[in-house]
Amino acid sequence: MQNILILLQEHKIQPTPQRIATTQAVLDAGSHPSADEVWERVKTDHPTVSRATVYNTLNLLVEKGVLKTQIIKEGKVVFDPCVEPHHHFIDEESDEIHDIPWDALKVKGEDSLKDFEVREYQVVLRGRRKKK
Amino acid sequence: MQNILILLQEHKIQPTPQRIATTQAVLDAGSHPSADEVWERVKTDHPTVSRATVYNTLNLLVEKGVLKTQIIKEGKVVFDPCVEPHHHFIDEESDEIHDIPWDALKVKGEDSLKDFEVREYQVVLRGRRKKK
DNA sequence: TTTAACTTTAGACATAGTATAAATTGACAT
DNA sequence: ATGTCAATTTATACTATGTCTAAAGTTAAA
Ligand SMILES: [Mn+2]
Ligand SMILES: [Mn+2]
Ligand SMILES: [Zn+2]
Ligand SMILES: [Zn+2]
Protein backbone atom coordinates (compact mmCIF):
# COMPACT_ATOMS: atom_id res chain seq x y z
CA MET A 1 0.00 0.00 0.00
CA GLN A 2 1.40 3.37 -1.01
CA ASN A 3 -0.70 5.11 1.61
CA ILE A 4 1.63 3.89 4.34
CA LEU A 5 4.24 6.40 3.26
CA ILE A 6 1.72 9.21 3.33
CA LEU A 7 0.41 8.06 6.69
CA LEU A 8 3.89 8.20 8.22
CA GLN A 9 4.61 11.58 6.69
CA GLU A 10 1.34 12.96 7.96
CA HIS A 11 2.32 11.92 11.44
CA LYS A 12 5.84 13.35 11.13
CA ILE A 13 7.54 9.99 11.18
CA GLN A 14 10.64 9.47 9.04
CA PRO A 15 9.61 6.69 6.69
CA THR A 16 12.45 4.20 6.80
CA PRO A 17 12.07 0.78 5.18
CA GLN A 18 11.86 -0.85 8.62
CA ARG A 19 9.16 1.55 9.76
CA ILE A 20 7.18 1.10 6.56
CA ALA A 21 7.35 -2.66 6.92
CA THR A 22 6.33 -2.54 10.58
CA THR A 23 3.45 -0.18 9.93
CA GLN A 24 2.30 -2.29 7.02
CA ALA A 25 2.44 -5.38 9.23
CA VAL A 26 0.54 -3.94 12.16
CA LEU A 27 -2.21 -2.61 9.91
CA ASP A 28 -2.47 -5.83 7.92
CA ALA A 29 -2.52 -8.00 11.02
CA GLY A 30 -6.25 -7.83 11.48
CA SER A 31 -6.94 -6.48 14.90
CA HIS A 32 -4.94 -6.06 18.06
CA PRO A 33 -1.66 -7.84 17.41
CA SER A 34 1.06 -7.95 20.03
CA ALA A 35 4.53 -6.57 19.33
CA ASP A 36 6.04 -9.98 18.75
CA GLU A 37 3.19 -10.95 16.47
CA VAL A 38 3.97 -7.88 14.39
CA TRP A 39 7.64 -8.81 14.42
CA GLU A 40 6.84 -12.28 13.12
CA ARG A 41 4.89 -10.72 10.27
CA VAL A 42 7.63 -8.25 9.45
CA LYS A 43 10.22 -11.01 9.35
CA THR A 44 8.47 -12.96 6.61
CA ASP A 45 9.17 -10.21 4.11
CA HIS A 46 12.11 -8.48 5.76
CA PRO A 47 14.02 -11.12 7.72
CA THR A 48 16.78 -8.77 8.84
CA VAL A 49 14.63 -6.30 10.74
CA SER A 50 15.47 -6.49 14.42
CA ARG A 51 13.07 -7.02 17.28
CA ALA A 52 14.17 -3.78 18.90
CA THR A 53 13.27 -1.79 15.82
CA VAL A 54 9.79 -3.27 15.68
CA TYR A 55 9.27 -2.43 19.36
CA ASN A 56 10.70 1.05 18.84
CA THR A 57 8.53 1.66 15.81
CA LEU A 58 5.34 0.48 17.47
CA ASN A 59 6.02 2.71 20.45
CA LEU A 60 6.70 5.58 18.10
CA LEU A 61 3.46 4.96 16.24
CA VAL A 62 1.62 5.09 19.56
CA GLU A 63 3.40 8.29 20.54
CA LYS A 64 2.46 9.88 17.22
CA GLY A 65 -1.14 8.82 17.44
CA VAL A 66 -1.24 6.21 14.70
CA LEU A 67 -1.88 3.37 17.15
CA LYS A 68 -3.22 2.97 20.64
CA THR A 69 -2.18 0.35 23.16
CA GLN A 70 -4.78 -1.79 24.84
CA ILE A 71 -4.18 -3.66 28.08
CA ILE A 72 -6.67 -6.44 27.90
CA LYS A 73 -4.79 -9.67 27.50
CA GLU A 74 -2.74 -11.23 30.24
CA GLY A 75 0.95 -10.75 29.79
CA LYS A 76 1.08 -8.68 26.66
CA VAL A 77 0.24 -5.28 25.33
CA VAL A 78 -1.67 -5.22 22.06
CA PHE A 79 -1.73 -2.48 19.45
CA ASP A 80 -4.94 -1.07 18.10
CA PRO A 81 -5.09 0.65 14.69
CA CYS A 82 -8.36 2.21 15.78
CA VAL A 83 -7.46 5.16 17.96
CA GLU A 84 -11.01 6.42 18.31
CA PRO A 85 -12.97 5.48 21.45
CA HIS A 86 -14.58 2.07 21.25
CA HIS A 87 -15.23 -0.97 23.40
CA HIS A 88 -13.77 -4.48 23.39
CA PHE A 89 -15.11 -7.99 23.63
CA ILE A 90 -12.68 -10.78 24.48
CA ASP A 91 -13.63 -14.24 23.29
CA GLU A 92 -12.39 -16.44 26.11
CA GLU A 93 -12.25 -19.49 23.87
CA SER A 94 -10.25 -18.15 20.95
CA ASP A 95 -8.59 -15.37 22.95
CA GLU A 96 -9.50 -13.00 20.15
CA ILE A 97 -10.28 -9.37 20.77
CA HIS A 98 -13.25 -7.87 18.93
CA ASP A 99 -13.99 -4.20 18.54
CA ILE A 100 -17.39 -3.00 19.66
CA PRO A 101 -18.47 0.30 18.09
CA TRP A 102 -18.70 3.18 20.51
CA ASP A 103 -22.39 3.67 19.82
CA ALA A 104 -23.30 0.03 20.46
CA LEU A 105 -23.14 0.66 24.21
CA LYS A 106 -24.22 3.57 26.30
CA VAL A 107 -22.62 4.24 29.69
CA LYS A 108 -24.51 6.42 32.14
CA GLY A 109 -23.20 7.99 35.31
CA GLU A 110 -19.54 8.49 34.48
CA ASP A 111 -19.77 12.15 35.35
CA SER A 112 -21.23 11.35 38.75
CA LEU A 113 -17.79 10.14 39.82
CA LYS A 114 -17.01 13.32 41.70
CA ASP A 115 -13.53 12.30 42.84
CA PHE A 116 -12.26 11.41 39.40
CA GLU A 117 -11.45 13.27 36.24
CA VAL A 118 -12.16 10.77 33.49
CA ARG A 119 -9.94 11.13 30.42
CA GLU A 120 -11.24 8.06 28.67
CA TYR A 121 -13.20 4.94 29.34
CA GLN A 122 -14.35 1.80 27.65
CA VAL A 123 -16.46 -1.23 28.37
CA VAL A 124 -14.53 -4.50 28.41
CA LEU A 125 -16.71 -7.54 27.91
CA ARG A 126 -15.71 -11.19 28.18
CA GLY A 127 -17.51 -14.30 27.07
CA ARG A 128 -17.69 -16.36 23.97
CA ARG A 129 -18.67 -15.65 20.44
CA LYS A 130 -21.98 -17.24 19.60
CA LYS A 131 -21.81 -20.16 17.22
CA LYS A 132 -24.03 -19.08 14.41
CA MET B 1 -7.36 -12.09 61.88
CA GLN B 2 -8.83 -15.42 62.91
CA ASN B 3 -11.39 -15.27 60.10
CA ILE B 4 -8.72 -16.13 57.57
CA LEU B 5 -8.73 -19.71 58.72
CA ILE B 6 -12.50 -19.91 58.41
CA LEU B 7 -12.36 -18.25 55.02
CA LEU B 8 -9.92 -20.84 53.72
CA GLN B 9 -11.92 -23.71 55.17
CA GLU B 10 -15.12 -22.40 53.66
CA HIS B 11 -13.46 -22.45 50.28
CA LYS B 12 -12.03 -25.95 50.76
CA ILE B 13 -8.45 -24.77 50.94
CA GLN B 14 -6.07 -26.57 53.29
CA PRO B 15 -4.94 -23.83 55.63
CA THR B 16 -1.18 -24.11 55.79
CA PRO B 17 0.88 -21.40 57.48
CA GLN B 18 2.11 -20.18 54.10
CA ARG B 19 -1.39 -19.96 52.71
CA ILE B 20 -2.68 -18.17 55.77
CA ALA B 21 0.14 -15.65 55.55
CA THR B 22 -0.42 -15.11 51.84
CA THR B 23 -4.16 -14.70 52.22
CA GLN B 24 -3.66 -12.32 55.10
CA ALA B 25 -1.23 -10.31 53.01
CA VAL B 26 -3.40 -10.03 49.93
CA LEU B 27 -6.40 -8.96 51.96
CA ASP B 28 -4.43 -6.45 54.03
CA ALA B 29 -2.73 -4.98 50.99
CA GLY B 30 -5.42 -2.48 50.29
CA SER B 31 -6.64 -2.99 46.81
CA HIS B 32 -5.36 -4.80 43.76
CA PRO B 33 -1.83 -5.84 44.66
CA SER B 34 0.33 -7.76 42.23
CA ALA B 35 1.74 -11.18 43.11
CA ASP B 36 5.20 -9.82 43.86
CA GLU B 37 3.72 -7.07 46.00
CA VAL B 38 1.97 -9.74 48.03
CA TRP B 39 5.19 -11.71 48.25
CA GLU B 40 7.03 -8.65 49.61
CA ARG B 41 4.36 -8.29 52.28
CA VAL B 42 4.49 -11.94 53.20
CA LYS B 43 8.26 -11.87 53.54
CA THR B 44 8.24 -9.17 56.19
CA ASP B 45 6.60 -11.52 58.67
CA HIS B 46 7.52 -14.88 57.16
CA PRO B 47 10.87 -14.46 55.39
CA THR B 48 11.19 -18.10 54.39
CA VAL B 49 8.06 -18.37 52.31
CA SER B 50 9.01 -18.92 48.70
CA ARG B 51 7.92 -16.92 45.70
CA ALA B 52 6.48 -20.02 44.05
CA THR B 53 4.24 -20.69 47.03
CA VAL B 54 2.85 -17.18 47.00
CA TYR B 55 2.12 -17.48 43.27
CA ASN B 56 0.62 -20.94 43.78
CA THR B 57 -1.52 -19.74 46.64
CA LEU B 58 -2.82 -16.69 44.82
CA ASN B 59 -3.74 -18.81 41.82
CA LEU B 60 -5.44 -21.28 44.13
CA LEU B 61 -7.40 -18.48 45.79
CA VAL B 62 -8.56 -17.36 42.37
CA GLU B 63 -9.52 -20.89 41.39
CA LYS B 64 -11.50 -21.27 44.60
CA GLY B 65 -13.29 -17.96 44.18
CA VAL B 66 -11.67 -15.99 46.99
CA LEU B 67 -9.95 -13.59 44.60
CA LYS B 68 -10.38 -12.45 41.03
CA THR B 69 -7.63 -11.40 38.67
CA GLN B 70 -7.84 -8.10 36.89
CA ILE B 71 -5.89 -7.28 33.74
CA ILE B 72 -5.69 -3.55 33.84
CA LYS B 73 -2.09 -2.59 34.40
CA GLU B 74 0.62 -3.06 31.85
CA GLY B 75 2.84 -6.00 32.55
CA LYS B 76 1.28 -7.44 35.64
CA VAL B 77 -1.82 -9.20 36.81
CA VAL B 78 -3.40 -7.81 39.96
CA PHE B 79 -5.54 -9.63 42.47
CA ASP B 80 -8.89 -8.33 43.58
CA PRO B 81 -10.42 -9.35 46.92
CA CYS B 82 -13.77 -8.16 45.59
CA VAL B 83 -15.08 -10.93 43.39
CA GLU B 84 -18.45 -9.30 42.78
CA PRO B 85 -18.96 -7.33 39.57
CA HIS B 86 -17.69 -3.78 39.76
CA HIS B 87 -15.86 -1.24 37.65
CA HIS B 88 -12.36 0.21 37.84
CA PHE B 89 -10.78 3.61 37.62
CA ILE B 90 -7.05 3.85 36.99
CA ASP B 91 -5.33 6.98 38.21
CA GLU B 92 -2.71 7.56 35.53
CA GLU B 93 -0.59 9.68 37.85
CA SER B 94 -0.32 7.40 40.85
CA ASP B 95 -1.00 4.23 38.89
CA GLU B 96 -3.50 3.26 41.57
CA ILE B 97 -6.59 1.25 40.81
CA HIS B 98 -9.85 2.34 42.41
CA ASP B 99 -13.01 0.28 42.67
CA ILE B 100 -16.18 1.82 41.31
CA PRO B 101 -19.37 0.30 42.71
CA TRP B 102 -21.43 -1.63 40.21
CA ASP B 103 -24.40 0.67 40.64
CA ALA B 104 -22.44 3.85 40.04
CA LEU B 105 -22.52 3.21 36.30
CA LYS B 106 -25.21 1.87 34.07
CA VAL B 107 -24.36 0.17 30.77
CA LYS B 108 -27.08 -0.09 28.15
CA GLY B 109 -27.07 -2.21 25.04
CA GLU B 110 -24.90 -5.15 26.08
CA ASP B 111 -27.62 -7.59 25.11
CA SER B 112 -27.86 -6.06 21.64
CA LEU B 113 -24.51 -7.69 20.82
CA LYS B 114 -26.08 -10.50 18.89
CA ASP B 115 -22.85 -12.29 17.99
CA PHE B 116 -21.55 -12.47 21.54
CA GLU B 117 -22.52 -14.29 24.68
CA VAL B 118 -21.42 -11.95 27.45
CA ARG B 119 -20.30 -13.70 30.65
CA GLU B 120 -19.15 -10.57 32.41
CA TYR B 121 -18.27 -7.00 31.69
CA GLN B 122 -16.96 -3.92 33.40
CA VAL B 123 -16.24 -0.31 32.62
CA VAL B 124 -12.56 0.62 32.78
CA LEU B 125 -11.96 4.33 33.24
CA ARG B 126 -8.65 6.17 33.12
CA GLY B 127 -7.79 9.67 34.18
CA ARG B 128 -6.64 11.35 37.33
CA ARG B 129 -8.04 11.64 40.77
CA LYS B 130 -9.30 15.13 41.39
CA LYS B 131 -7.26 17.16 43.83
CA LYS B 132 -9.79 18.05 46.46
C1' DT C 1 4.70 -47.43 61.39
C1' DT C 2 4.19 -47.33 56.56
C1' DT C 3 2.46 -45.27 52.87
C1' DA C 4 0.70 -42.10 49.71
C1' DA C 5 -1.02 -37.62 48.85
C1' DC C 6 -0.27 -32.96 49.39
C1' DT C 7 2.65 -28.93 49.95
C1' DT C 8 6.76 -26.18 49.85
C1' DT C 9 11.12 -24.92 48.13
C1' DA C 10 15.03 -23.47 45.14
C1' DG C 11 16.19 -22.94 40.95
C1' DA C 12 15.62 -23.34 36.05
C1' DC C 13 13.05 -21.79 32.36
C1' DA C 14 9.96 -18.96 29.12
C1' DT C 15 8.34 -14.68 27.55
C1' DA C 16 7.61 -9.58 27.26
C1' DG C 17 9.76 -5.53 27.20
C1' DT C 18 13.59 -2.03 27.94
C1' DA C 19 18.44 -0.29 27.82
C1' DT C 20 22.95 0.12 25.82
C1' DA C 21 26.53 0.87 22.74
C1' DA C 22 28.39 0.09 18.31
C1' DA C 23 27.45 0.18 13.42
C1' DT C 24 24.68 1.94 9.62
C1' DT C 25 22.16 5.19 7.25
C1' DG C 26 20.51 9.65 5.81
C1' DA C 27 20.36 14.75 5.56
C1' DC C 28 22.77 18.45 4.37
C1' DA C 29 26.27 22.04 4.38
C1' DT C 30 30.37 22.87 2.36
C1' DA D 1 31.38 14.74 -4.32
C1' DT D 2 32.91 14.98 0.60
C1' DG D 3 32.69 15.48 5.33
C1' DT D 4 29.91 15.88 9.24
C1' DC D 5 26.40 15.25 12.48
C1' DA D 6 21.97 13.44 13.82
C1' DA D 7 18.81 9.82 13.37
C1' DT D 8 18.17 5.04 13.03
C1' DT D 9 19.10 0.18 13.32
C1' DT D 10 21.18 -3.77 15.25
C1' DA D 11 22.85 -7.31 18.44
C1' DT D 12 23.05 -8.10 22.87
C1' DA D 13 22.47 -7.64 27.68
C1' DC D 14 19.37 -6.94 31.09
C1' DT D 15 14.97 -6.67 34.03
C1' DA D 16 10.52 -8.30 35.27
C1' DT D 17 6.51 -11.34 35.46
C1' DG D 18 5.13 -15.77 35.67
C1' DT D 19 5.42 -20.98 35.12
C1' DC D 20 7.60 -25.49 35.63
C1' DT D 21 10.37 -29.13 37.71
C1' DA D 22 12.30 -32.15 40.84
C1' DA D 23 13.60 -32.81 45.40
C1' DA D 24 12.49 -32.27 50.15
C1' DG D 25 9.24 -31.67 53.72
C1' DT D 26 4.54 -32.37 55.81
C1' DT D 27 0.06 -34.38 56.74
C1' DA D 28 -3.25 -37.71 57.24
C1' DA D 29 -4.76 -41.90 57.25
C1' DA D 30 -4.21 -47.30 56.53
MN1 LIG E 1 -3.93 10.00 12.90
MN1 LIG F 1 -16.35 -16.69 48.45
ZN1 LIG G 1 -9.88 -2.06 19.36
ZN1 LIG H 1 -11.60 -4.15 42.03
XYZ file of C-alpha atoms (C1' of nucleotides) and ligand atoms in Angstrom:
328
model
C 0.000 0.000 0.000
C 1.401 3.366 -1.015
C -0.696 5.114 1.614
C 1.631 3.889 4.340
C 4.240 6.403 3.257
C 1.720 9.213 3.327
C 0.412 8.058 6.694
C 3.890 8.199 8.219
C 4.612 11.581 6.686
C 1.336 12.960 7.958
C 2.321 11.919 11.441
C 5.839 13.351 11.128
C 7.536 9.990 11.179
C 10.642 9.467 9.037
C 9.607 6.691 6.692
C 12.451 4.196 6.801
C 12.066 0.781 5.177
C 11.862 -0.853 8.621
C 9.155 1.547 9.760
C 7.181 1.105 6.565
C 7.352 -2.662 6.919
C 6.332 -2.538 10.578
C 3.446 -0.177 9.934
C 2.300 -2.289 7.023
C 2.441 -5.378 9.227
C 0.539 -3.939 12.157
C -2.208 -2.612 9.912
C -2.473 -5.833 7.918
C -2.525 -7.998 11.025
C -6.250 -7.828 11.479
C -6.942 -6.482 14.897
C -4.937 -6.058 18.063
C -1.662 -7.844 17.413
C 1.064 -7.947 20.032
C 4.528 -6.571 19.328
C 6.042 -9.984 18.755
C 3.185 -10.949 16.467
C 3.969 -7.880 14.392
C 7.643 -8.806 14.423
C 6.839 -12.278 13.117
C 4.892 -10.724 10.266
C 7.627 -8.255 9.446
C 10.223 -11.005 9.348
C 8.470 -12.961 6.611
C 9.171 -10.209 4.105
C 12.110 -8.481 5.764
C 14.017 -11.115 7.723
C 16.782 -8.767 8.837
C 14.635 -6.297 10.737
C 15.469 -6.489 14.417
C 13.066 -7.022 17.277
C 14.168 -3.780 18.895
C 13.267 -1.786 15.817
C 9.790 -3.274 15.679
C 9.268 -2.430 19.361
C 10.704 1.052 18.838
C 8.534 1.657 15.809
C 5.335 0.477 17.466
C 6.020 2.705 20.448
C 6.703 5.583 18.099
C 3.456 4.962 16.239
C 1.623 5.090 19.556
C 3.403 8.294 20.544
C 2.463 9.875 17.223
C -1.143 8.817 17.443
C -1.242 6.210 14.704
C -1.877 3.371 17.146
C -3.222 2.968 20.639
C -2.179 0.347 23.161
C -4.777 -1.794 24.842
C -4.178 -3.663 28.079
C -6.675 -6.436 27.895
C -4.791 -9.673 27.504
C -2.743 -11.225 30.237
C 0.946 -10.745 29.794
C 1.084 -8.677 26.657
C 0.237 -5.278 25.333
C -1.668 -5.222 22.058
C -1.730 -2.484 19.448
C -4.939 -1.066 18.097
C -5.087 0.652 14.694
C -8.362 2.208 15.784
C -7.461 5.160 17.958
C -11.010 6.415 18.311
C -12.966 5.482 21.448
C -14.577 2.067 21.248
C -15.231 -0.974 23.397
C -13.774 -4.484 23.386
C -15.109 -7.989 23.626
C -12.681 -10.784 24.484
C -13.629 -14.242 23.288
C -12.390 -16.441 26.109
C -12.246 -19.492 23.871
C -10.245 -18.146 20.953
C -8.594 -15.372 22.954
C -9.499 -13.002 20.149
C -10.280 -9.371 20.766
C -13.245 -7.873 18.932
C -13.991 -4.201 18.535
C -17.391 -2.999 19.657
C -18.467 0.303 18.092
C -18.700 3.178 20.508
C -22.390 3.669 19.824
C -23.301 0.033 20.459
C -23.136 0.659 24.210
C -24.219 3.569 26.296
C -22.624 4.238 29.688
C -24.512 6.417 32.144
C -23.196 7.987 35.314
C -19.540 8.492 34.479
C -19.773 12.151 35.354
C -21.234 11.354 38.750
C -17.787 10.144 39.820
C -17.010 13.318 41.695
C -13.529 12.299 42.836
C -12.258 11.413 39.403
C -11.449 13.273 36.245
C -12.162 10.769 33.495
C -9.941 11.130 30.423
C -11.240 8.059 28.666
C -13.197 4.943 29.338
C -14.350 1.803 27.651
C -16.455 -1.234 28.375
C -14.529 -4.500 28.412
C -16.709 -7.543 27.907
C -15.708 -11.186 28.175
C -17.509 -14.296 27.068
C -17.691 -16.358 23.966
C -18.668 -15.651 20.436
C -21.977 -17.240 19.598
C -21.808 -20.163 17.223
C -24.035 -19.082 14.405
C -7.355 -12.091 61.880
C -8.825 -15.425 62.915
C -11.393 -15.269 60.097
C -8.718 -16.128 57.574
C -8.731 -19.714 58.723
C -12.497 -19.912 58.406
C -12.362 -18.250 55.018
C -9.924 -20.838 53.717
C -11.917 -23.712 55.169
C -15.119 -22.403 53.664
C -13.459 -22.451 50.276
C -12.026 -25.953 50.765
C -8.450 -24.772 50.942
C -6.069 -26.569 53.285
C -4.943 -23.827 55.632
C -1.181 -24.113 55.788
C 0.880 -21.396 57.479
C 2.110 -20.180 54.096
C -1.395 -19.959 52.713
C -2.682 -18.171 55.772
C 0.140 -15.655 55.546
C -0.419 -15.107 51.836
C -4.162 -14.697 52.216
C -3.656 -12.320 55.104
C -1.226 -10.310 53.006
C -3.395 -10.035 49.930
C -6.398 -8.957 51.964
C -4.432 -6.448 54.030
C -2.729 -4.984 50.986
C -5.423 -2.483 50.294
C -6.644 -2.993 46.812
C -5.364 -4.797 43.762
C -1.828 -5.845 44.658
C 0.335 -7.763 42.227
C 1.743 -11.175 43.109
C 5.196 -9.825 43.863
C 3.720 -7.068 46.003
C 1.969 -9.736 48.026
C 5.193 -11.709 48.253
C 7.027 -8.654 49.606
C 4.363 -8.291 52.284
C 4.490 -11.945 53.203
C 8.260 -11.869 53.542
C 8.238 -9.167 56.191
C 6.598 -11.516 58.666
C 7.521 -14.875 57.162
C 10.865 -14.456 55.393
C 11.193 -18.101 54.392
C 8.056 -18.365 52.306
C 9.011 -18.922 48.696
C 7.916 -16.919 45.697
C 6.476 -20.023 44.054
C 4.240 -20.690 47.029
C 2.847 -17.177 46.997
C 2.117 -17.478 43.269
C 0.623 -20.943 43.781
C -1.523 -19.743 46.644
C -2.817 -16.691 44.820
C -3.738 -18.805 41.815
C -5.443 -21.276 44.129
C -7.403 -18.483 45.790
C -8.562 -17.361 42.370
C -9.519 -20.887 41.390
C -11.505 -21.271 44.598
C -13.287 -17.956 44.185
C -11.673 -15.987 46.988
C -9.952 -13.594 44.599
C -10.377 -12.446 41.032
C -7.632 -11.402 38.668
C -7.836 -8.101 36.892
C -5.892 -7.280 33.742
C -5.692 -3.546 33.841
C -2.092 -2.594 34.399
C 0.623 -3.056 31.854
C 2.845 -5.996 32.553
C 1.278 -7.441 35.637
C -1.817 -9.198 36.809
C -3.400 -7.805 39.960
C -5.539 -9.629 42.473
C -8.895 -8.326 43.582
C -10.425 -9.347 46.918
C -13.765 -8.161 45.593
C -15.078 -10.928 43.392
C -18.448 -9.305 42.782
C -18.958 -7.332 39.567
C -17.688 -3.777 39.757
C -15.863 -1.235 37.652
C -12.357 0.210 37.844
C -10.784 3.610 37.621
C -7.051 3.851 36.986
C -5.325 6.981 38.210
C -2.711 7.563 35.531
C -0.590 9.681 37.854
C -0.324 7.399 40.850
C -1.001 4.225 38.888
C -3.501 3.261 41.568
C -6.593 1.245 40.810
C -9.855 2.339 42.411
C -13.012 0.284 42.670
C -16.184 1.822 41.306
C -19.372 0.303 42.712
C -21.430 -1.626 40.209
C -24.404 0.671 40.644
C -22.436 3.851 40.041
C -22.520 3.207 36.303
C -25.210 1.872 34.071
C -24.365 0.169 30.774
C -27.077 -0.088 28.153
C -27.075 -2.206 25.043
C -24.899 -5.155 26.079
C -27.623 -7.589 25.110
C -27.860 -6.063 21.639
C -24.511 -7.687 20.818
C -26.077 -10.502 18.894
C -22.855 -12.288 17.994
C -21.549 -12.471 21.544
C -22.520 -14.288 24.678
C -21.418 -11.950 27.452
C -20.303 -13.696 30.645
C -19.149 -10.569 32.409
C -18.269 -7.004 31.695
C -16.956 -3.924 33.396
C -16.243 -0.314 32.617
C -12.563 0.616 32.775
C -11.961 4.332 33.238
C -8.654 6.172 33.119
C -7.787 9.666 34.180
C -6.640 11.348 37.328
C -8.038 11.641 40.768
C -9.297 15.130 41.388
C -7.257 17.162 43.834
C -9.792 18.047 46.460
C 4.703 -47.432 61.394
C 4.194 -47.334 56.564
C 2.461 -45.267 52.869
C 0.698 -42.105 49.715
C -1.018 -37.619 48.846
C -0.268 -32.964 49.394
C 2.648 -28.929 49.947
C 6.757 -26.177 49.853
C 11.122 -24.921 48.133
C 15.032 -23.472 45.145
C 16.187 -22.937 40.952
C 15.621 -23.338 36.052
C 13.048 -21.791 32.365
C 9.960 -18.963 29.121
C 8.335 -14.681 27.548
C 7.615 -9.578 27.260
C 9.760 -5.532 27.198
C 13.592 -2.028 27.940
C 18.441 -0.291 27.817
C 22.949 0.121 25.818
C 26.535 0.866 22.742
C 28.395 0.086 18.310
C 27.450 0.176 13.421
C 24.684 1.940 9.625
C 22.157 5.189 7.249
C 20.514 9.649 5.806
C 20.355 14.753 5.563
C 22.771 18.449 4.369
C 26.271 22.045 4.378
C 30.374 22.869 2.363
C 31.376 14.738 -4.319
C 32.914 14.981 0.598
C 32.688 15.481 5.329
C 29.914 15.880 9.242
C 26.397 15.246 12.477
C 21.973 13.438 13.818
C 18.809 9.825 13.374
C 18.168 5.040 13.034
C 19.099 0.177 13.321
C 21.183 -3.770 15.247
C 22.852 -7.307 18.437
C 23.049 -8.103 22.871
C 22.470 -7.641 27.682
C 19.369 -6.939 31.087
C 14.966 -6.666 34.028
C 10.524 -8.302 35.271
C 6.505 -11.337 35.463
C 5.132 -15.770 35.673
C 5.422 -20.982 35.124
C 7.605 -25.487 35.631
C 10.367 -29.133 37.715
C 12.303 -32.150 40.845
C 13.596 -32.806 45.397
C 12.488 -32.269 50.150
C 9.237 -31.672 53.723
C 4.544 -32.371 55.807
C 0.061 -34.382 56.744
C -3.254 -37.709 57.242
C -4.765 -41.895 57.254
C -4.211 -47.298 56.528
Mn -3.935 10.001 12.902
Mn -16.349 -16.690 48.445
Zn -9.877 -2.061 19.359
Zn -11.595 -4.154 42.034
